mmCIF file of C-alpha atoms and ligand atoms in Angstrom:
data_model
loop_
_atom_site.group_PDB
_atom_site.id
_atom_site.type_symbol
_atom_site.label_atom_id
_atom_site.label_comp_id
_atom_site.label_asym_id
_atom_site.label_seq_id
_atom_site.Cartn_x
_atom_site.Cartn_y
_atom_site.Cartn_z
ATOM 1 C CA UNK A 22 66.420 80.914 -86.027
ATOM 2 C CA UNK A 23 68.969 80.071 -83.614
ATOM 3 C CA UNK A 24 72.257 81.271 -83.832
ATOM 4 C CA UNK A 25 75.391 80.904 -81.481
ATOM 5 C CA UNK A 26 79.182 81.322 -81.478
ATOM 6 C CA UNK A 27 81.648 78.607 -79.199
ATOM 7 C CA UNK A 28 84.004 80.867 -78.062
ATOM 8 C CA UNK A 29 87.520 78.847 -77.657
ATOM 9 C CA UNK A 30 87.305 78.822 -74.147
ATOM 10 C CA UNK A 31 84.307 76.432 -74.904
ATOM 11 C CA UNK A 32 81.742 79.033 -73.931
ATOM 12 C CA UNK A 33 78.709 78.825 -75.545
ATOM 13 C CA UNK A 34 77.276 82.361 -76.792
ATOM 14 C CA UNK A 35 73.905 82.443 -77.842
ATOM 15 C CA UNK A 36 73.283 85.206 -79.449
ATOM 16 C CA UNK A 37 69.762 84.468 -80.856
ATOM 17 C CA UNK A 38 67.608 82.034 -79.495
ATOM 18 C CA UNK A 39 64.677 80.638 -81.380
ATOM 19 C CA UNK A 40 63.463 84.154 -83.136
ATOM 20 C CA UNK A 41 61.038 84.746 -85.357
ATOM 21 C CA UNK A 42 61.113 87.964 -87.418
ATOM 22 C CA UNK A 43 58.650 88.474 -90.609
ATOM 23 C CA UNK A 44 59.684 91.234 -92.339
ATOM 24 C CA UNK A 45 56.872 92.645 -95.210
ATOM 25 C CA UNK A 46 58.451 94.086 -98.457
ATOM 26 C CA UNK A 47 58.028 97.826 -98.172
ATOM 27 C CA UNK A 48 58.526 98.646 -94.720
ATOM 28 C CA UNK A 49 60.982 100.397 -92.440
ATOM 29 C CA UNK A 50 61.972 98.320 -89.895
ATOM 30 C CA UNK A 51 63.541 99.546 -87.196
ATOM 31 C CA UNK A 52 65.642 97.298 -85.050
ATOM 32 C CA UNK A 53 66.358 98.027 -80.933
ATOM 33 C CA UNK A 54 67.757 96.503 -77.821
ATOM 34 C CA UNK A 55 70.086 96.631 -75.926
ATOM 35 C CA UNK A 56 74.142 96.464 -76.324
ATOM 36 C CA UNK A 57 75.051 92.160 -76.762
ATOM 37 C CA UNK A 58 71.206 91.816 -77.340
ATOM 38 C CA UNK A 59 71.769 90.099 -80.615
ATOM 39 C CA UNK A 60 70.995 92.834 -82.990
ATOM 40 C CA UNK A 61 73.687 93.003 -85.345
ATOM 41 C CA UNK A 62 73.889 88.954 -85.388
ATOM 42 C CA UNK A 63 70.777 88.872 -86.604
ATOM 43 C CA UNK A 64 71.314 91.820 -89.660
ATOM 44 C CA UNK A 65 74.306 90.144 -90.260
ATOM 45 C CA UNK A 66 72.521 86.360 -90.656
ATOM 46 C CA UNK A 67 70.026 87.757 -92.970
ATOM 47 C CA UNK A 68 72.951 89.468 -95.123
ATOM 48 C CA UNK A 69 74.609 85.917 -95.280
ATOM 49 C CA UNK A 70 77.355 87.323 -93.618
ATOM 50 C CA UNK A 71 77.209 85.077 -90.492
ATOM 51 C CA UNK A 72 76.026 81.699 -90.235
ATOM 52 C CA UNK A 73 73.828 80.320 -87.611
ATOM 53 C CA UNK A 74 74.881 77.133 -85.736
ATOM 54 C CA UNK A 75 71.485 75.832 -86.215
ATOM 55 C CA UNK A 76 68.014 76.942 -88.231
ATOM 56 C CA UNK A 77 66.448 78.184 -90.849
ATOM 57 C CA UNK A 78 66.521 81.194 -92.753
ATOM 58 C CA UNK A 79 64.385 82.395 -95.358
ATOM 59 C CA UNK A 80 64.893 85.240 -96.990
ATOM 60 C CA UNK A 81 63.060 86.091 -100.552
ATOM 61 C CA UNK A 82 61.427 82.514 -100.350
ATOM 62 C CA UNK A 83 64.899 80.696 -100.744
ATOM 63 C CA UNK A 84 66.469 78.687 -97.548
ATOM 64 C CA UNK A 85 69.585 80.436 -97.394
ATOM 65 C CA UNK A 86 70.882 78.337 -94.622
ATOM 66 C CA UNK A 87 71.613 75.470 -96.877
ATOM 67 C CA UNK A 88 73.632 78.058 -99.970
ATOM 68 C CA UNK A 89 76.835 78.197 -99.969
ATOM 69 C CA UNK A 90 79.532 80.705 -99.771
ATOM 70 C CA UNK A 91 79.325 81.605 -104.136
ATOM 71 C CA UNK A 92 75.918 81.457 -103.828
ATOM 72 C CA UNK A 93 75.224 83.882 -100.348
ATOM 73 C CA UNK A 94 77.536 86.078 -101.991
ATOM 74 C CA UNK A 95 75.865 86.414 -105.493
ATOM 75 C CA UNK A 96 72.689 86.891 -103.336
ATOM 76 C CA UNK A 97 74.134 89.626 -101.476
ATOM 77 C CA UNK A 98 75.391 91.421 -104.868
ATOM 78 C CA UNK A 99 72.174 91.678 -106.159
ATOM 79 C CA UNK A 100 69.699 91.548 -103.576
ATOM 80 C CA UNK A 101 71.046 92.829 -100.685
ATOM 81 C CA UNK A 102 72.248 96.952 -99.927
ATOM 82 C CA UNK A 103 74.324 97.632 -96.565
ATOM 83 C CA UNK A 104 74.726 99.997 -94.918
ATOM 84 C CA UNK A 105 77.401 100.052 -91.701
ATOM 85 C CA UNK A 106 77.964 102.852 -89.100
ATOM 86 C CA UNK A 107 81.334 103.780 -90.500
ATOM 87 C CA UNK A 108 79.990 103.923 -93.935
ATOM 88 C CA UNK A 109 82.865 101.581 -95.208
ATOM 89 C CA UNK A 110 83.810 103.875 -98.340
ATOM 90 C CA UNK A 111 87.014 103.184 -100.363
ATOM 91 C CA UNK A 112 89.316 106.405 -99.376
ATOM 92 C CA UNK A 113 91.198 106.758 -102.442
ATOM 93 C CA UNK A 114 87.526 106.588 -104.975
ATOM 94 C CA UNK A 115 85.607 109.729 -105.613
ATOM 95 C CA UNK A 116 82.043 109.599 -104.255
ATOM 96 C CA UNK A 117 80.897 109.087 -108.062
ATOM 97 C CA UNK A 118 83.780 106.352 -108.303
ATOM 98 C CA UNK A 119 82.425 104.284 -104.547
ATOM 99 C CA UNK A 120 78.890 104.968 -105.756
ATOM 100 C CA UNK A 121 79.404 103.340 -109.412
ATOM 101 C CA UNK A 122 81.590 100.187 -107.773
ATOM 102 C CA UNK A 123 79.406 98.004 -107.066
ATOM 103 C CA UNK A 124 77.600 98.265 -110.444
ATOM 104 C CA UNK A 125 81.431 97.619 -112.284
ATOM 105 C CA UNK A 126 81.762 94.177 -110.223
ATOM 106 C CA UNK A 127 78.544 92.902 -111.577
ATOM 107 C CA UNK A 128 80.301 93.480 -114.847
ATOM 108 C CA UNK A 129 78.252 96.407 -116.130
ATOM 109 C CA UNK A 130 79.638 99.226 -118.824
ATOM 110 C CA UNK A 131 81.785 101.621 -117.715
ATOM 111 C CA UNK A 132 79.407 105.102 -118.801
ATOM 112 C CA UNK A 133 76.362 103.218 -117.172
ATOM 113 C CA UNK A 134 78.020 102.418 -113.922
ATOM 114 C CA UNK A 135 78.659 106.432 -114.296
ATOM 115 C CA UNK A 136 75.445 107.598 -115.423
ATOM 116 C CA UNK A 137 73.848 105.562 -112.614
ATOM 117 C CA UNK A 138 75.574 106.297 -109.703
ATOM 118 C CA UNK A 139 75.431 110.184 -111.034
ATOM 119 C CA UNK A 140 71.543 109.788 -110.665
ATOM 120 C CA UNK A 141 71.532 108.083 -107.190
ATOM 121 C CA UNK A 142 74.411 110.952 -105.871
ATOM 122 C CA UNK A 143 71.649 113.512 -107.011
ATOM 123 C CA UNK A 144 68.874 111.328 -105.301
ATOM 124 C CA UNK A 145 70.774 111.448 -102.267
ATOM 125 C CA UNK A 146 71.356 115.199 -102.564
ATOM 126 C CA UNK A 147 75.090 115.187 -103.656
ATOM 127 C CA UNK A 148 75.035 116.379 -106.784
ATOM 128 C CA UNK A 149 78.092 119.013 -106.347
ATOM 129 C CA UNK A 150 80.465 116.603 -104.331
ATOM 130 C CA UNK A 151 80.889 113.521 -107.529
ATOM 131 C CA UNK A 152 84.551 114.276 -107.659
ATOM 132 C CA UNK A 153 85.093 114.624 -103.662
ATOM 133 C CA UNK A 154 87.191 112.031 -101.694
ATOM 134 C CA UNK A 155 85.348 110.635 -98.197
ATOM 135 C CA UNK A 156 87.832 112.797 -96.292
ATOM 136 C CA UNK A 157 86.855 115.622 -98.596
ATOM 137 C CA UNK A 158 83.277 114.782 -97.593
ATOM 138 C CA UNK A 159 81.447 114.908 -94.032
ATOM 139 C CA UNK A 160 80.129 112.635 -91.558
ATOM 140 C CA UNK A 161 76.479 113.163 -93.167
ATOM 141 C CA UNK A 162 77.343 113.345 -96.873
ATOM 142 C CA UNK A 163 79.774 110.051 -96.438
ATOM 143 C CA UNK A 164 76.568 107.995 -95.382
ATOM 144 C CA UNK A 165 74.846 109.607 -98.014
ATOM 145 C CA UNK A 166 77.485 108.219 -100.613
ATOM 146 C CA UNK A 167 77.223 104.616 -98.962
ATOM 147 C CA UNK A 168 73.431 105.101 -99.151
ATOM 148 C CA UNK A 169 73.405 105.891 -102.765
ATOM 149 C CA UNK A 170 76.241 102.839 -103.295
ATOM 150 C CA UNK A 171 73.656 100.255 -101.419
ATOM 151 C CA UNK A 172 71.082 101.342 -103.826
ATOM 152 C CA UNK A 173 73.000 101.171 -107.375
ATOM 153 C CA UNK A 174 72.312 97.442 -107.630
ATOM 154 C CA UNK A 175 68.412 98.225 -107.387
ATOM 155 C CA UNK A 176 68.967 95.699 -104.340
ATOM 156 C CA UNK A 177 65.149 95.202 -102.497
ATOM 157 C CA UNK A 178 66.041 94.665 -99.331
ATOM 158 C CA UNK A 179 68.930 97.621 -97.646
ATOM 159 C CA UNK A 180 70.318 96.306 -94.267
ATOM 160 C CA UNK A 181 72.044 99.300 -92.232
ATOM 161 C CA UNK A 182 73.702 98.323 -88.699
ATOM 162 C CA UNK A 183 73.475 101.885 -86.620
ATOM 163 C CA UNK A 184 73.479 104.029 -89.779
ATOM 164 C CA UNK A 185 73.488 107.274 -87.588
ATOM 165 C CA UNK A 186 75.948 106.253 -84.952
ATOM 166 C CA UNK A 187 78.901 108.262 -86.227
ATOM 167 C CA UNK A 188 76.728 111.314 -86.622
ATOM 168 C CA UNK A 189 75.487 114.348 -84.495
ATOM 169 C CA UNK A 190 72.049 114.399 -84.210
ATOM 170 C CA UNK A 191 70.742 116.734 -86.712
ATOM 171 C CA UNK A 192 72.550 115.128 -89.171
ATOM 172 C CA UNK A 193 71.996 111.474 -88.046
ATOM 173 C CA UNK A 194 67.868 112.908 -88.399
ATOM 174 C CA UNK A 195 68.316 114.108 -92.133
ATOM 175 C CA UNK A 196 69.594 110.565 -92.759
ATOM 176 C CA UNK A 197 66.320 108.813 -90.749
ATOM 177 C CA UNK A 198 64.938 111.047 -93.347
ATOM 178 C CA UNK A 199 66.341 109.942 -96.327
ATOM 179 C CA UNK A 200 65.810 106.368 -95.683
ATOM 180 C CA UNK A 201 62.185 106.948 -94.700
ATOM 181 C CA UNK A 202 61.930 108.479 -98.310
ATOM 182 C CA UNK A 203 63.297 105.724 -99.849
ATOM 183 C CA UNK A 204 61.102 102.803 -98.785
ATOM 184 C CA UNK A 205 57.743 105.213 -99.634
ATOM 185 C CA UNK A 206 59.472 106.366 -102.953
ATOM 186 C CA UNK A 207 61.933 103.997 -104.175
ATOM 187 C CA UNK A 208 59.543 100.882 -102.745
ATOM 188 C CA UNK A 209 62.516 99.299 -100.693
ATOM 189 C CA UNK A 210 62.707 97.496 -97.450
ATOM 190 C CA UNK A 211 65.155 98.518 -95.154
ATOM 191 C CA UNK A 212 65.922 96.607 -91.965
ATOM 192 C CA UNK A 213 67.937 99.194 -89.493
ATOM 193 C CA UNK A 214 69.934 98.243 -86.638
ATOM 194 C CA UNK A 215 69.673 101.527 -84.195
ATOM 195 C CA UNK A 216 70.123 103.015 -80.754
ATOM 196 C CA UNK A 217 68.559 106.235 -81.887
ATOM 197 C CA UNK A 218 65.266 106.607 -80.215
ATOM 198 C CA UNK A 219 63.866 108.777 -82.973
ATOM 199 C CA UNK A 220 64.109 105.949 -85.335
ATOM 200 C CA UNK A 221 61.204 104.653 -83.872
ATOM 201 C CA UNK A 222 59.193 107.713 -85.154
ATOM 202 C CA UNK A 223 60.387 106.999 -88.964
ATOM 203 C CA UNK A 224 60.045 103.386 -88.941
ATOM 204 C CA UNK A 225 56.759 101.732 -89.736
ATOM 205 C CA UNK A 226 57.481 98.510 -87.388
ATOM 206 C CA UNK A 227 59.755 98.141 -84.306
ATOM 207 C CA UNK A 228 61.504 95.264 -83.683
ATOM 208 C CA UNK A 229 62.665 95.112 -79.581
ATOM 209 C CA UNK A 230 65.312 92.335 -79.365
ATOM 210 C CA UNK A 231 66.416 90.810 -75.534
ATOM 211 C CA UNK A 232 69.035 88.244 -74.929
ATOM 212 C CA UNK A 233 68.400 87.366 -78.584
ATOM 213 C CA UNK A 234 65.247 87.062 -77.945
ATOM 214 C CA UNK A 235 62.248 89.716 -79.646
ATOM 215 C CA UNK A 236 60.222 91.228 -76.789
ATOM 216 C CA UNK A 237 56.611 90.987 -77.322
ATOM 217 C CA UNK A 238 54.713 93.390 -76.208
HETATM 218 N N1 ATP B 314 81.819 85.871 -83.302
HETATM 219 C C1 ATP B 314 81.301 85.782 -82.079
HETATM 220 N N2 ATP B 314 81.793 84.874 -81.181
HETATM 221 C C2 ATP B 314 81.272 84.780 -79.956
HETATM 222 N N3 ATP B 314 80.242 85.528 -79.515
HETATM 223 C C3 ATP B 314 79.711 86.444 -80.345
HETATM 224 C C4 ATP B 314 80.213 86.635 -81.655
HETATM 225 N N4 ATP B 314 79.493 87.647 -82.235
HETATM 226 C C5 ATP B 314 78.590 88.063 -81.317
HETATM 227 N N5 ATP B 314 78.711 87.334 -80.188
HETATM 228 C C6 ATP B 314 77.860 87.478 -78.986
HETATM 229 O O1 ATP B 314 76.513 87.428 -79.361
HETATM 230 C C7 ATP B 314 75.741 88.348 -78.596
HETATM 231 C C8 ATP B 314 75.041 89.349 -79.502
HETATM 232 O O2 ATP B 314 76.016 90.196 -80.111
HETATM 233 P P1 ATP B 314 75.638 91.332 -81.176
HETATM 234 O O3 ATP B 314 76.908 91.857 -81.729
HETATM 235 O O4 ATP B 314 74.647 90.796 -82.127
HETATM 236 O O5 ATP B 314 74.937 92.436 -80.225
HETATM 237 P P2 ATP B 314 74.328 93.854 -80.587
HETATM 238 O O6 ATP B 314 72.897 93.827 -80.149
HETATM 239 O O7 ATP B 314 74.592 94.213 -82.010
HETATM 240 O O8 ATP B 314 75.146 94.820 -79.603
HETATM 241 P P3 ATP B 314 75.666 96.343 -79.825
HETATM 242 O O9 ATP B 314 74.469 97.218 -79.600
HETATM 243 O O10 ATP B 314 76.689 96.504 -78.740
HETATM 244 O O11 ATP B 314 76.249 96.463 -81.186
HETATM 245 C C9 ATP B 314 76.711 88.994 -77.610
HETATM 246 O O12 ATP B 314 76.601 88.318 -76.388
HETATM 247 C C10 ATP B 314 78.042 88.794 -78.268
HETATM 248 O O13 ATP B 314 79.070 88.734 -77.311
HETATM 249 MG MG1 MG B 315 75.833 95.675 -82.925
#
């Protein structure tokens, strides 16, 4: 995979250059480098979010280089969970209402989206917060809500770009936690852009990117 940005100065970025990631279904994979090091590029290719200058990508056995926009997009609605570092939640939903979203775009019933995103609020350990607003919520239980939200469409594959990087530490550990417990219980994959050195003691595979470029090691 190759991917690079021409800035409009004419300056050629490359932000990945010639990787090769596998990623197994089932597995926590953790994702590190440093800051510019290509990291969220390449979370952001695999959501079909960003599109590499030149490549291949393959993702579930499909070449999603060649789909276009309608097509990524449908992908990403029911494939694809993310997760971001400012957990992205609608400020004027309830945590039941942000949770259940998703499900109402892909055009399900009204008391399913509910009943669902009730079960994945208790999964997530929010059980007494359905009716709170994200200001009413904190730092913690906010990524919990985006958590549970990611997971409504029964997506296989969650992508999280530094899912603990708004939170303190014991916090930002409870929710290594609950994504640990999610890929053994819940049998999803979750690819996790991080700078939090414990990650590496959840994850079951570490992924060291330089200059766009994995480090072998
Ligand atoms: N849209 C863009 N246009 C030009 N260059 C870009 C663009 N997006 C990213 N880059 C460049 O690609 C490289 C990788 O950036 P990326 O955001 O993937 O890094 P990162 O590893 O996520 O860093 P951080 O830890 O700071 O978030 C950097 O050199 C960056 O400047
Ligand atoms: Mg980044």
């Amino acid at each position: 995979m190759l991917a690079r940005f021409t800035t409009q100065g004419h300056t050629e970025v490359r932000a990945l250059n010639g990787l090769t990631v596998n990623i197994p279904a089932r597995q926590f994979v953790a994702v590190m480098g440093a800051s510019g090091s290509g990291k969220s590029t390449l979370l952001y290719i695999v959501a079909g979010l960003a599109r590499p200058s030149s490549g291949e990508i393959q993702l579930f056995d499909q070449a999603i280089h060649t789909m276009s926009d309608d097509q990524l997009t449908q992908l990403r609605r029911t494939r694809i969970g993310l997760i971001f570092q400012s957990f992205n939640l609608l400020p004027t939903l309830s945590a039941l209402e942000n949770v259940a979203l998703p499900l109402l775009i892909n055009g399900a019933r009204l008391s399913a989206a509910r009943a669902k995103a009730k079960t994945l609020l208790a999964l997530v350990g929010l059980s007494d917060r359905l009716a709170h607003r994200p200001d009413e919520l904190s730092g913690g239980q906010q990524q919990r809500v985006a958590i549970a939200r990611a997971l409504i469409n029964e997506a296989p594959l969650l992508l999280a770009d530094e899912p603990t990087g708004n939170l303190d530490s014991h916090t930002g550990e409870e929710i290594l936690q609950l994504l640990h417990a999610l890929v053994a219980d819940q049998q999803r994959t979750i690819v996790m852009v991080t700078h939090d050195l414990r990650a590496a003691g959840y994850a079951d595979q570490v992924i060291e990117l330089k200059d766009g470029q994995v480090v072998t090691g």
